[in-house]
XYZ file of C-alpha atoms in Angstrom:
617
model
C -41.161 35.147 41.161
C -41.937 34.910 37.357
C -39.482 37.885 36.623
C -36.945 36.075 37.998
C -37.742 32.873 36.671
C -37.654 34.270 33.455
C -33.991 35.754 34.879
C -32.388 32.496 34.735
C -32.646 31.773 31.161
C -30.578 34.775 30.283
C -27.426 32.814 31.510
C -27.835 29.341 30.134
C -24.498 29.457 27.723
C -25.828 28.186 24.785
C -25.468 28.476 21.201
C -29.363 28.243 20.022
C -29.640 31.713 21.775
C -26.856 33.531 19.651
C -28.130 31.424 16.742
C -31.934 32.740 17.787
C -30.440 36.469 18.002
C -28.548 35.782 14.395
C -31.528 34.548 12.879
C -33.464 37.635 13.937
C -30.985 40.365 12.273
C -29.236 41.330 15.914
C -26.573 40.543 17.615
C -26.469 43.519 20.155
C -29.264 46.109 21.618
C -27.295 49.103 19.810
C -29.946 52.007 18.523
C -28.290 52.178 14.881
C -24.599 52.238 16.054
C -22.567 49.995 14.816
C -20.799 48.840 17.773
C -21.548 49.490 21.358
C -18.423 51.376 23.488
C -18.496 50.949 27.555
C -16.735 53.851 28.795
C -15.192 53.491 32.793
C -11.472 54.550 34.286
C -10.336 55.506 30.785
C -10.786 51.821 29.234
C -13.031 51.265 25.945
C -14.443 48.023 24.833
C -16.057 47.750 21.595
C -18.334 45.503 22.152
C -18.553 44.332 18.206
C -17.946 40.374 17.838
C -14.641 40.763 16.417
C -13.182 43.157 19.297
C -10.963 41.058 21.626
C -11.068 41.821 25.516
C -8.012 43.951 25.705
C -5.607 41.673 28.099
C -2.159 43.365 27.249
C -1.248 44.507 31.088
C -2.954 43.473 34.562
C -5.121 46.360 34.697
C -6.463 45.541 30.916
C -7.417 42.289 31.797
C -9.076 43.104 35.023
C -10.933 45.911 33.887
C -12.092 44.255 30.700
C -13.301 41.332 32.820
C -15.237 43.536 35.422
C -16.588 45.991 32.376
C -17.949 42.982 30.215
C -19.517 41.087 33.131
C -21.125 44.529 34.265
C -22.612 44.392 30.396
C -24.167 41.087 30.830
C -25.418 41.877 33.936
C -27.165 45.421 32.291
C -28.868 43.233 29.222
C -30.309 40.675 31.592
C -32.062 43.589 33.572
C -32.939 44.971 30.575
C -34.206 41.861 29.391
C -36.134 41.286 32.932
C -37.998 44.476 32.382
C -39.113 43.798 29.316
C -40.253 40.553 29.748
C -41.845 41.968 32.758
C -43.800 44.707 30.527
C -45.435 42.088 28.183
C -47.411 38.781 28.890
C -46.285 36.757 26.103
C -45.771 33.053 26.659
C -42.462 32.837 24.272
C -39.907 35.138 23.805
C -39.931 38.153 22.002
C -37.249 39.074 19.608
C -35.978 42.055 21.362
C -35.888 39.387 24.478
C -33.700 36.755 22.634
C -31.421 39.788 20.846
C -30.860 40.815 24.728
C -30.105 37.363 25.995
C -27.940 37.102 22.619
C -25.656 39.798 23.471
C -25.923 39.015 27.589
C -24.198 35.224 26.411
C -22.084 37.459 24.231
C -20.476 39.745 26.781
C -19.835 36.277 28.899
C -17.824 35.081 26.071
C -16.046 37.755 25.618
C -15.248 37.854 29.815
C -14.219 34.291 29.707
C -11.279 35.140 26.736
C -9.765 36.216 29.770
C -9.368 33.483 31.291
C -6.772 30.713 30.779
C -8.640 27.827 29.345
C -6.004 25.971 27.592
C -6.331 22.946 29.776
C -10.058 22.402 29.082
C -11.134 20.150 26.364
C -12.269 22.453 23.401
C -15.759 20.353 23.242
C -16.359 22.097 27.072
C -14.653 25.210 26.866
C -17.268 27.343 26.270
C -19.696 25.886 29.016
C -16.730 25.844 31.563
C -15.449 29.832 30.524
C -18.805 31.066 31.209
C -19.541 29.206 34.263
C -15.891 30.016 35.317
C -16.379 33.991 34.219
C -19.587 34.109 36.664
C -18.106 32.478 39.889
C -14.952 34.844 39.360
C -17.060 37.549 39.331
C -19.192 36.549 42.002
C -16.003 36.150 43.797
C -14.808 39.815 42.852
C -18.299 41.158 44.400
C -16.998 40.062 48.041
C -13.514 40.597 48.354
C -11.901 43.751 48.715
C -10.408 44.954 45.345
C -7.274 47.155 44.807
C -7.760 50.630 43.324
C -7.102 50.491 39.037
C -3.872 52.422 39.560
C -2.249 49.849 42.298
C -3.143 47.375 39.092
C 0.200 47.772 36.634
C -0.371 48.830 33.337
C 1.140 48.952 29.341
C 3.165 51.656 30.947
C 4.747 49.488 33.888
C 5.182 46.281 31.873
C 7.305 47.898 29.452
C 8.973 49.189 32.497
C 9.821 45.369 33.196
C 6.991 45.377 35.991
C 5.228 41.790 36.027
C 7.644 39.594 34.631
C 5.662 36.210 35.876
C 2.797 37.363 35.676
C 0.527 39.398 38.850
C -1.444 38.160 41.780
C -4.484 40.242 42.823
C -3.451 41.363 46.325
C -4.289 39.287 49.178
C -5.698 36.394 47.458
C -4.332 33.052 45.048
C -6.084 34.556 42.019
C -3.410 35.413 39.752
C -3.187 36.523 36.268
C -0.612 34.125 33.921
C 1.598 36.062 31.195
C 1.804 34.783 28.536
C 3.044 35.588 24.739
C 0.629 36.657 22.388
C -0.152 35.718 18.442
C 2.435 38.933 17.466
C 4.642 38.469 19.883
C 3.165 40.837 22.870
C 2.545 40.476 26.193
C -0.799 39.058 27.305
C -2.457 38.419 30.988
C -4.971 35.865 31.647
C -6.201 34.547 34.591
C -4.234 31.334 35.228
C -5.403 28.092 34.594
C -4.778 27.138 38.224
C -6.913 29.775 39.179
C -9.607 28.492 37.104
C -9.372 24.903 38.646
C -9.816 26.634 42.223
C -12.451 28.931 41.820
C -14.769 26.714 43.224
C -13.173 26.188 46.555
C -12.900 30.105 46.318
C -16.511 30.999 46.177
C -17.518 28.234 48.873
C -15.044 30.346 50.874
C -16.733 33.901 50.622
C -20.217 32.994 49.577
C -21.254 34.201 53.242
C -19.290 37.406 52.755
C -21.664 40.513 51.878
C -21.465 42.029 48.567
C -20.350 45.297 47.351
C -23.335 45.322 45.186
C -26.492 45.170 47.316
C -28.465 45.908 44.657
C -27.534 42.792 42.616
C -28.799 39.076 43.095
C -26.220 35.842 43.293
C -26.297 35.712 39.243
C -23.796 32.021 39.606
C -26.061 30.369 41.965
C -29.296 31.917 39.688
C -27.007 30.328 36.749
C -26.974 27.314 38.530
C -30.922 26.414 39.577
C -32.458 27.562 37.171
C -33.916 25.708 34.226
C -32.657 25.646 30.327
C -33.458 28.774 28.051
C -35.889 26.128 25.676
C -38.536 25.896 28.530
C -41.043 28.636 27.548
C -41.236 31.096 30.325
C -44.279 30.261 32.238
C -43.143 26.972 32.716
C -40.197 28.611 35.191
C -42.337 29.213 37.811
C -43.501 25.788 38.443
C -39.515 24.656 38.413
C -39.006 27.913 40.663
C -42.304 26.899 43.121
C -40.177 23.264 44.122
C -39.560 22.274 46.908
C -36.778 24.038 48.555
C -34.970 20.519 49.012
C -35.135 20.084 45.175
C -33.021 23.615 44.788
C -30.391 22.710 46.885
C -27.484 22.816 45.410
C -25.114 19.402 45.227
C -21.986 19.710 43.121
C -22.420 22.717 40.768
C -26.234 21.361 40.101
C -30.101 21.417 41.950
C -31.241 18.647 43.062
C -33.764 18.223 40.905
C -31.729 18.847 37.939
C -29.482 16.034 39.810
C -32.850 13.629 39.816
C -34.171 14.901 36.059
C -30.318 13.990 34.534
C -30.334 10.568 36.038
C -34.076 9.909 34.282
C -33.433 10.649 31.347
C -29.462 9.027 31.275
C -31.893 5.821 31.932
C -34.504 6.393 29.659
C -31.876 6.828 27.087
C -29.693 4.354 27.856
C -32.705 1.657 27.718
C -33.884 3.159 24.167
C -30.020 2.510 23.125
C -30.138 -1.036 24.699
C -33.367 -2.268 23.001
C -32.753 -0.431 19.760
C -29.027 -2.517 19.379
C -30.335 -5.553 20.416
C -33.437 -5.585 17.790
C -30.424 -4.430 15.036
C -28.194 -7.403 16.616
C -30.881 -9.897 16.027
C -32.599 -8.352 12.699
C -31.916 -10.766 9.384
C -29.180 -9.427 7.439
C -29.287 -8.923 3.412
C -26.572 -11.088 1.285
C -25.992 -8.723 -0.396
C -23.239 -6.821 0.341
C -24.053 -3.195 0.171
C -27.593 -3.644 1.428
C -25.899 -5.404 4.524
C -23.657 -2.024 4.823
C -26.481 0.130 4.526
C -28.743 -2.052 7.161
C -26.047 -1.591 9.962
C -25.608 2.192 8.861
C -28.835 2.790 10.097
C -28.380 2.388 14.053
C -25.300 4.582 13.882
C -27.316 7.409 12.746
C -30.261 6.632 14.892
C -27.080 6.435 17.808
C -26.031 9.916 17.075
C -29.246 11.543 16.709
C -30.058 10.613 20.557
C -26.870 11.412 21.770
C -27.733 14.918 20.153
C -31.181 14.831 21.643
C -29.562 13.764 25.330
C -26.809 16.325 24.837
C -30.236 18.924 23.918
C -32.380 18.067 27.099
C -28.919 18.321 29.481
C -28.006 21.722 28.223
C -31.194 23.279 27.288
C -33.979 22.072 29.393
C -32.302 20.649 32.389
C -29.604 23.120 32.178
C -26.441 21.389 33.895
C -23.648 23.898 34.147
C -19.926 23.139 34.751
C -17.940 19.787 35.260
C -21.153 18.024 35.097
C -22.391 19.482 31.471
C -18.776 19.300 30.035
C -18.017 15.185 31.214
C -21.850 15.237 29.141
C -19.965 16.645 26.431
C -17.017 14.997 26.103
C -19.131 11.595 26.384
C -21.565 12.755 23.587
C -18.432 13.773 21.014
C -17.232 10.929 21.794
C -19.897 8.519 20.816
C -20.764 10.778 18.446
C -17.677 10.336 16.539
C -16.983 6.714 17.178
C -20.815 6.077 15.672
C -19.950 8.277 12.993
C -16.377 6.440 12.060
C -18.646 3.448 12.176
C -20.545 5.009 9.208
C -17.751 6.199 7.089
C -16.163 2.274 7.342
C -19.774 1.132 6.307
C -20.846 3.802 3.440
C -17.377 3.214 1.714
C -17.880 -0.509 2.125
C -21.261 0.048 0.454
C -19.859 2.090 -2.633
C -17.368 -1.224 -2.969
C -19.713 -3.620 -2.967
C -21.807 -1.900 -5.429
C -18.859 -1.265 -7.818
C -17.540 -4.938 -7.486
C -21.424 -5.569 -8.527
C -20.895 -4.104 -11.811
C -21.801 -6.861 -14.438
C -17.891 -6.119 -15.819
C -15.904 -6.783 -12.671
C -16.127 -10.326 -11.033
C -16.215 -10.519 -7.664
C -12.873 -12.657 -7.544
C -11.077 -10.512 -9.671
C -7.876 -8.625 -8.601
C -9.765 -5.334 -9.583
C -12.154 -6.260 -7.141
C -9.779 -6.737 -4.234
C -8.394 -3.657 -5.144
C -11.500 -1.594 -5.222
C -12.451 -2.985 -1.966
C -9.024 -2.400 -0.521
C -8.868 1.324 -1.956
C -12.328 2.541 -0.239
C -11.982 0.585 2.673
C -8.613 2.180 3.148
C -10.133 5.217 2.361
C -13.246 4.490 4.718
C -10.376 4.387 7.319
C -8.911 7.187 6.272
C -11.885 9.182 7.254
C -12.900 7.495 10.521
C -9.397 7.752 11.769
C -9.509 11.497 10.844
C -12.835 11.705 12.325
C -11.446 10.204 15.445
C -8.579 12.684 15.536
C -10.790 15.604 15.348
C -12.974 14.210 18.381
C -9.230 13.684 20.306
C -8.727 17.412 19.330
C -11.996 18.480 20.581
C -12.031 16.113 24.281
C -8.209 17.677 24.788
C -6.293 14.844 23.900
C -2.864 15.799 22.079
C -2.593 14.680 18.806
C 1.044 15.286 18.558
C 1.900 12.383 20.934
C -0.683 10.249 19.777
C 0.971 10.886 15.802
C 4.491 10.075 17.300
C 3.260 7.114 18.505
C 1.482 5.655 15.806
C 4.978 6.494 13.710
C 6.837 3.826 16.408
C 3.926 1.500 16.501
C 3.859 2.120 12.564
C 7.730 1.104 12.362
C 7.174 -1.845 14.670
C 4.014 -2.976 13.241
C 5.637 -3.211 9.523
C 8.792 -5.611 10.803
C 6.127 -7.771 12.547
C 3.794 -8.043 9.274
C 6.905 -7.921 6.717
C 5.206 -11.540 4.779
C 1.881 -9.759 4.665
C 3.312 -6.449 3.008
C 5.523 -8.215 0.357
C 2.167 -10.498 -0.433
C 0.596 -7.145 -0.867
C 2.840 -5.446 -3.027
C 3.251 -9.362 -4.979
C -0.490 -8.727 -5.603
C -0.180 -5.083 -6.874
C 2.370 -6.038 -9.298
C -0.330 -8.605 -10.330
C -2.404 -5.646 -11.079
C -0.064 -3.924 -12.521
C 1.304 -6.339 -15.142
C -2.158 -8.590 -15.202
C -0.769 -12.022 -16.365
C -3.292 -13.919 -15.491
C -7.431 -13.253 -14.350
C -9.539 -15.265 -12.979
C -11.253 -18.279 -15.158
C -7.379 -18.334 -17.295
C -6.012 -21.955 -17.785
C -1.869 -21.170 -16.620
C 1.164 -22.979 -16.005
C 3.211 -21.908 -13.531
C 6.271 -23.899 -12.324
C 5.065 -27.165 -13.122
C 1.686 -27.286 -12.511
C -1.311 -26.454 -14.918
C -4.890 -24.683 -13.799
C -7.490 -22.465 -13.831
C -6.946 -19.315 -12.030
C -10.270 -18.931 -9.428
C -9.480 -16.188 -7.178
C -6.988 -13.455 -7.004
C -6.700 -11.713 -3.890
C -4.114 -8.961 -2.441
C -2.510 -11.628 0.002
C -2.896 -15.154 -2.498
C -4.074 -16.459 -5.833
C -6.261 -19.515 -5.588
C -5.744 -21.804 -8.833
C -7.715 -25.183 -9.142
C -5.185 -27.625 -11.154
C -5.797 -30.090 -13.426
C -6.825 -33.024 -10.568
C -9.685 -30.852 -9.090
C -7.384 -29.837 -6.089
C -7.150 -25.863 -4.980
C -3.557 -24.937 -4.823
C -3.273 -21.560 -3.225
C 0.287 -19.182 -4.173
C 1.453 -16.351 -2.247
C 1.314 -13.170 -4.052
C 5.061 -12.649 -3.682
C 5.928 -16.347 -4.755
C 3.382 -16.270 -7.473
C 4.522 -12.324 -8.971
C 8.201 -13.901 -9.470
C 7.141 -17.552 -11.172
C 7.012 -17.437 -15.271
C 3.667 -17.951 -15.782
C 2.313 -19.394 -18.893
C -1.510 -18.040 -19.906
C -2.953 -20.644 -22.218
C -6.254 -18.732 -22.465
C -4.435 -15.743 -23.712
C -3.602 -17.551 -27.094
C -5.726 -15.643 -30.029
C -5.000 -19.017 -31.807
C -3.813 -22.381 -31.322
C -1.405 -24.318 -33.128
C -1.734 -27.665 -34.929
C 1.298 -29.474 -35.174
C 1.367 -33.295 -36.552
C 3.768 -35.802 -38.818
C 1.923 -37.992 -40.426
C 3.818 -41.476 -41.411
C 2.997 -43.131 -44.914
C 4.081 -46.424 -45.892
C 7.060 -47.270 -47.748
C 5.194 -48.669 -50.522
C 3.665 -44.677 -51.441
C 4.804 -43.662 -54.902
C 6.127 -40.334 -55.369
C 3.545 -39.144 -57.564
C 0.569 -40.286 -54.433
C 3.012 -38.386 -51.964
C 3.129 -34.918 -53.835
C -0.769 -35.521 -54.397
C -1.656 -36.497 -50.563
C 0.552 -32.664 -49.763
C -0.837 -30.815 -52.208
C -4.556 -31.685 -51.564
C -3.663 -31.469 -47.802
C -2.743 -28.196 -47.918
C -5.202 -27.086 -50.284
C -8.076 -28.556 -47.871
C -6.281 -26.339 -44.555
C -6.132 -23.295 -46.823
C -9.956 -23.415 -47.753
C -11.380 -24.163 -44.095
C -12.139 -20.675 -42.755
C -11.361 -22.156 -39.261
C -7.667 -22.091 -40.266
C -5.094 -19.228 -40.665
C -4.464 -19.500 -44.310
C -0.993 -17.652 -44.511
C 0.623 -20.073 -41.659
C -0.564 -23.588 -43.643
C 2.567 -25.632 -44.072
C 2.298 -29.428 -45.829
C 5.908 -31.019 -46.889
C 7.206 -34.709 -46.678
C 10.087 -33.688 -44.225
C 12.368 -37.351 -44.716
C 12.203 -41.116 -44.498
C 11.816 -42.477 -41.291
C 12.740 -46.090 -39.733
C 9.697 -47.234 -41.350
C 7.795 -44.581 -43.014
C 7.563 -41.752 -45.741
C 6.975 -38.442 -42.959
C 4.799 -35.718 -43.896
C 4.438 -32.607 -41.508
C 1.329 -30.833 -41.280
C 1.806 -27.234 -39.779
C -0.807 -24.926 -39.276
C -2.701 -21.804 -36.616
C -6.543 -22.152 -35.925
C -8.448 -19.883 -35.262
C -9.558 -20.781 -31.572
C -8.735 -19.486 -28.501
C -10.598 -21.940 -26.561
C -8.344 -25.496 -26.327
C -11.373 -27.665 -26.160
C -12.904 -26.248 -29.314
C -9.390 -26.478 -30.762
C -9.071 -30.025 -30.281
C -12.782 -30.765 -31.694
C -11.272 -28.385 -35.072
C -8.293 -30.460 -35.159
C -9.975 -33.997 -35.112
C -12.522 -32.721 -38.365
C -9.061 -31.827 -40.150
C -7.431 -35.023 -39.357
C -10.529 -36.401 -40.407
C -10.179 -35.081 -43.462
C -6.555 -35.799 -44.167
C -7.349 -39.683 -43.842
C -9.675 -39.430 -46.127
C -7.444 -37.652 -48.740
C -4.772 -40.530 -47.738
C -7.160 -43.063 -48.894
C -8.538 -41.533 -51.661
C -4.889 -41.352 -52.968
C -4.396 -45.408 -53.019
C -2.501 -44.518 -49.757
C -1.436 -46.278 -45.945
C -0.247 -44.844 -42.940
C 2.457 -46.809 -41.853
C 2.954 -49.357 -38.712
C 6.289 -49.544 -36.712
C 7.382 -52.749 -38.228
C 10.774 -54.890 -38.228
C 12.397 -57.327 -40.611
C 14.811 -59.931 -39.576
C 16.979 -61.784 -42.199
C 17.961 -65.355 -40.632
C 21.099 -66.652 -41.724
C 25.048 -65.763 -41.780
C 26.801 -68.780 -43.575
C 28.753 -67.657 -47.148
C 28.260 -69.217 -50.012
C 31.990 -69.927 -51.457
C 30.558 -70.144 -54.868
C 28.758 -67.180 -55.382
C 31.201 -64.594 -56.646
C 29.493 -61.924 -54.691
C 29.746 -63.309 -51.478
C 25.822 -63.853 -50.738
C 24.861 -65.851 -47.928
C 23.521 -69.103 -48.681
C 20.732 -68.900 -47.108
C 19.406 -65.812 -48.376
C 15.779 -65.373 -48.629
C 15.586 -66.129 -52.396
C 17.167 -69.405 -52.229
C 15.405 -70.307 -48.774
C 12.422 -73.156 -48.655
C 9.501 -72.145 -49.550
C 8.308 -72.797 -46.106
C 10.629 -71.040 -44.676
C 10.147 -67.940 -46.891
C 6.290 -68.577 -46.157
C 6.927 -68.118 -42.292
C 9.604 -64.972 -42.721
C 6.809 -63.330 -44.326
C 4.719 -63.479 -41.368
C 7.267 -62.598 -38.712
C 6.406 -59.045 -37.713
C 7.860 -58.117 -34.234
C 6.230 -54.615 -32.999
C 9.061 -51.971 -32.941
């Protein structure tokens, strides 16, 4: 009973055993050789890794099938005797260098087969399991002799044009075109799909090989190559019940899955429910990093359910590749989850730098660059799980171009708001915390985003401007000024001498051109004309100040100073005054024509109230 326990875990289909083999400098039993040659009815099969199954005519493929399964079956009764001559616990090395090349020859059987509708993530599990029922199927039905098979010989003689059926049966061999161009037979894929129903058929039939066990159903029972060996017998010593076999599994396989898909999917439940209601960090990356954390704790027990199915409970067939599929799956959602979040996390740390703000265009486009990259690689993660579950990529491409198309009609306002806010990048008129006009409205800029710019205007209210509408306006950038400009006419009085006038411009312009505050070179003092009622003076000059508030504090200490020059002079500024001369009658006697009532010859009281009468202007 314990040698054939330890039987069953030469067939579990697994890479840990090759791995194993690898690590123990073997991959084949050959004494020095370096390849291993099975000789039978004239065909040779090197038995090196990189030597295909020969499949170029009928009787290739059939005899490369039969040879290589006969191979697998010769290292596993190798193996049996040897484990059978030794009472260690583990396995040996020469044990796991047999199984190693026993799972090899399977793989090389199942190239034979067609398994081009199987999802890649299953194939292998599904080829060998498929490779052993064929070949337990083979064992009871009666075969045709190798030369009724057509060979290289016949095919070029235009035999087998569709392919060939092995005689009296539905198991037929598929032709298809190989890499170069030559002729290749596999065994269809509809063949595959039925050998099931074939080997419930002749199960009962005897076998040509009396000497050789039921290796699929000992494939099938037994328990996963990482259960050390003595524990085989206690699986083997079951109930008889509990070995039955229900849909390509034991029953107590059947019970042991269904444990631990519960135990599992309760540790998933609790652990997303304590990350659900954990308190999350403000900050940004930390908060990225925080839900990071249950995606990798998600894949590492979908890799230690996928472990216990295949290796210690040892499902085989449909059942282990739907386990499959469902693990890539998850596997790779969990993982796109992570590439979003870690790419979100080098953003937010970026945008933390002390030299980008937060509301800054560069930080929407840093965030918009990794995120798109984050996407990037979770949608090309994504694509590579499609690949491996079997799901074409080709269509799902095409219709992501369609959608694509579609999808950029329906969000045309959104796209042109985008490219409005890369122009802002591009050309960078205004950042956040400038003071702008744009149109006619004044503010400070707050936010810039890649779909609006947020400016707060002059009454405390938040206007917010399209990108697109915004990237066309001429903006005016106060806060870019490296100086600001003061401008002023200055009235005096009527009464100001000539001699006071050039003194009030040339100690005016002599103060400006001493203040360090003030651009020297651009100081400009001249009386520019008489006006309705004063002597104007212009006062033209560049500050250095960016900021307008300090400006305006600069330019109220110079004006300062020019009144005090003004009065120092003797000096007035000038009101907007009016005089109004009463009277229109003509004196007849005075030769030049003055009106009789002008002011010299009017009362005294009268010229007493003119004087007083000073309308504003």
């Amino acid at each position: 009973m314990l040698g054939l326990g330890v039987f069953l875990a030469l067939f579990v289909p697994l890479a840990l055993s090759t791995v194993a083999a690898a690590q123990n400098g073997a991959a084949y039993p050959a004494d020095g050789d370096a390849a291993l040659t099975v000789e039978g009815d004239g065909l040779s099969i090197l038995a090196s890794p990189l030597a295909p199954a020969p499949t170029t005519s009928p009787r290739q493929t059939f005899q490369s099938f039969r040879a290589l399964t006969q191979q697998a079956s010769d290292f596993l009764m190798e193996a049996i005797e040897t484990s059978a001559q030794n009472d260690a616990i583990l396995d040996t090395p020469e044990l796991r260098t047999l199984k190693a090349a026993a799972v090899e020859s399977l793989d090389k059987a199942a190239s034979t087969l067609d398994l081009s509708g199987i999802a890649p993530a299953s194939r292998r599990t599904v080829g060998i399991s498929s490779a052993l029922l064929l070949d337990e199927i083979m064992d009871r039905i009666p075969l045709p002799e190798i030369d009724e098979i057509p060979d290289e010989a016949d095919i070029d003689a235009g035999a087998a044009p569709n392919g060939w059926t092995l005689p009296g049966t539905e198991i037929r061999m598929a032709r298809i075109e190989g890499p170069d161009g030559e002729p290749r037979f596999v065994f269809s894929a509809e063949t595959i799909s039925h050998l099931a129903q074939f080997y419930s058929q002749v199960r009962a039939l005897p076998r040509h090989s009396d000497d050789r066990i039921d290796f699929y159903q000992s494939f099938v029972v037994g328990p996963g190559l990482s259960m050390p060996i003595e524990l085989y017998r206690y699986v083997l010593e079951l109930p008889p019940w509990m070995l039955r076999v229900y849909l390509e599994q034991a029953v107590w396989q059947w019970l042991a899955f269904a444990a631990l898909t519960l135990v599992v999917g309760v540790v998933a439940f609790f652990l997303l429910r304590a990350e659900v209601g954990r308190q999350r960090s403000a900050n940004a990356a930390i908060r990225s990093l925080q839900l990071m954390l249950p995606a990798f704790l998600i894949i590492a027990l979908l890799a230690l359910y996928h472990w216990l199915n295949a290796d210690v409970i040892h499902l085989t067939g449909s059942i282990l590749a739907d386990v499959e599929l469902a693990v890539v799956v998850l596997q790779a959602l969990a993982s796109a989850v992570i590439a979003v979040l870690a790419f979100n996390a080098v953003a937010a740390l970026i945008v933390a730098l002390p030299r980008i703000g937060k509301e800054t265009l560069d930080a929407s486009l840093i965030r918009l660059v990794l995120r798109v990259l984050g996407i990037g690689v979770a949608g090309y993660i994504l694509f590579q799980a499609a690949a491996r579950v079997g799901i074409p990529l080709y269509g799902i491409i095409a219709s992501l171009g369609v959608g694509g198309l579609a999808l950029a009609l329906a969000v045309r306002p959104t796209l042109e708001n985008f490219i409005g806010g890369i122009i802002l990048y591009a050309d960078r008129p205004v950042k956040v915390g400038d003071f702008c006009k744009f149109g006619d409205m004044l503010g400070t800029v707050e936010a810039i985003g890649l779909r609006s710019t947020k400016v707060r205007g002059l009454d405390r209210t938040l206007v917010t401007v399209q990108n697109a509408e915004f990237a066309q306006m001429s903006i005016t950038n106060f806060t870019r000024r490296d100086s600001n400009l003061m401008n002023a006419q200055i009235g005096l009085r009527y009464g100001t001498s000539a001699e006071q006038l050039s003194r009030i411009i040339e100690k005016t312009a002599e103060m400006l051109r001493c203040d360090e505050r003030v651009k020297a070179d651009t100081v400009r003092v001249c009386f520019r004309g008489f006006g309705d009622w004063s002597l104007n003076m212009e006062i033209w000059a560049y500050v250095h100040c960016a900021d307008w508030g300090r400006f305006l504090k600069i330019q109220e200490e110079l004006f300062m100073k020019v009144m005090q020059i003004v009065a120092s002079e003797g000096a007035a500024f000038a009101l907007p005054s009016q005089i109004t001369y009463l009277g229109s009658d003509r004196s007849p006697d005075r030769p030049d024509g003055a009106s009789a009532h002008d002011a010299g010859d009017l009362p005294e009281q009268a010229r007493a109230l003119l004087s007083k009468m000073t309308p504003a202007g």
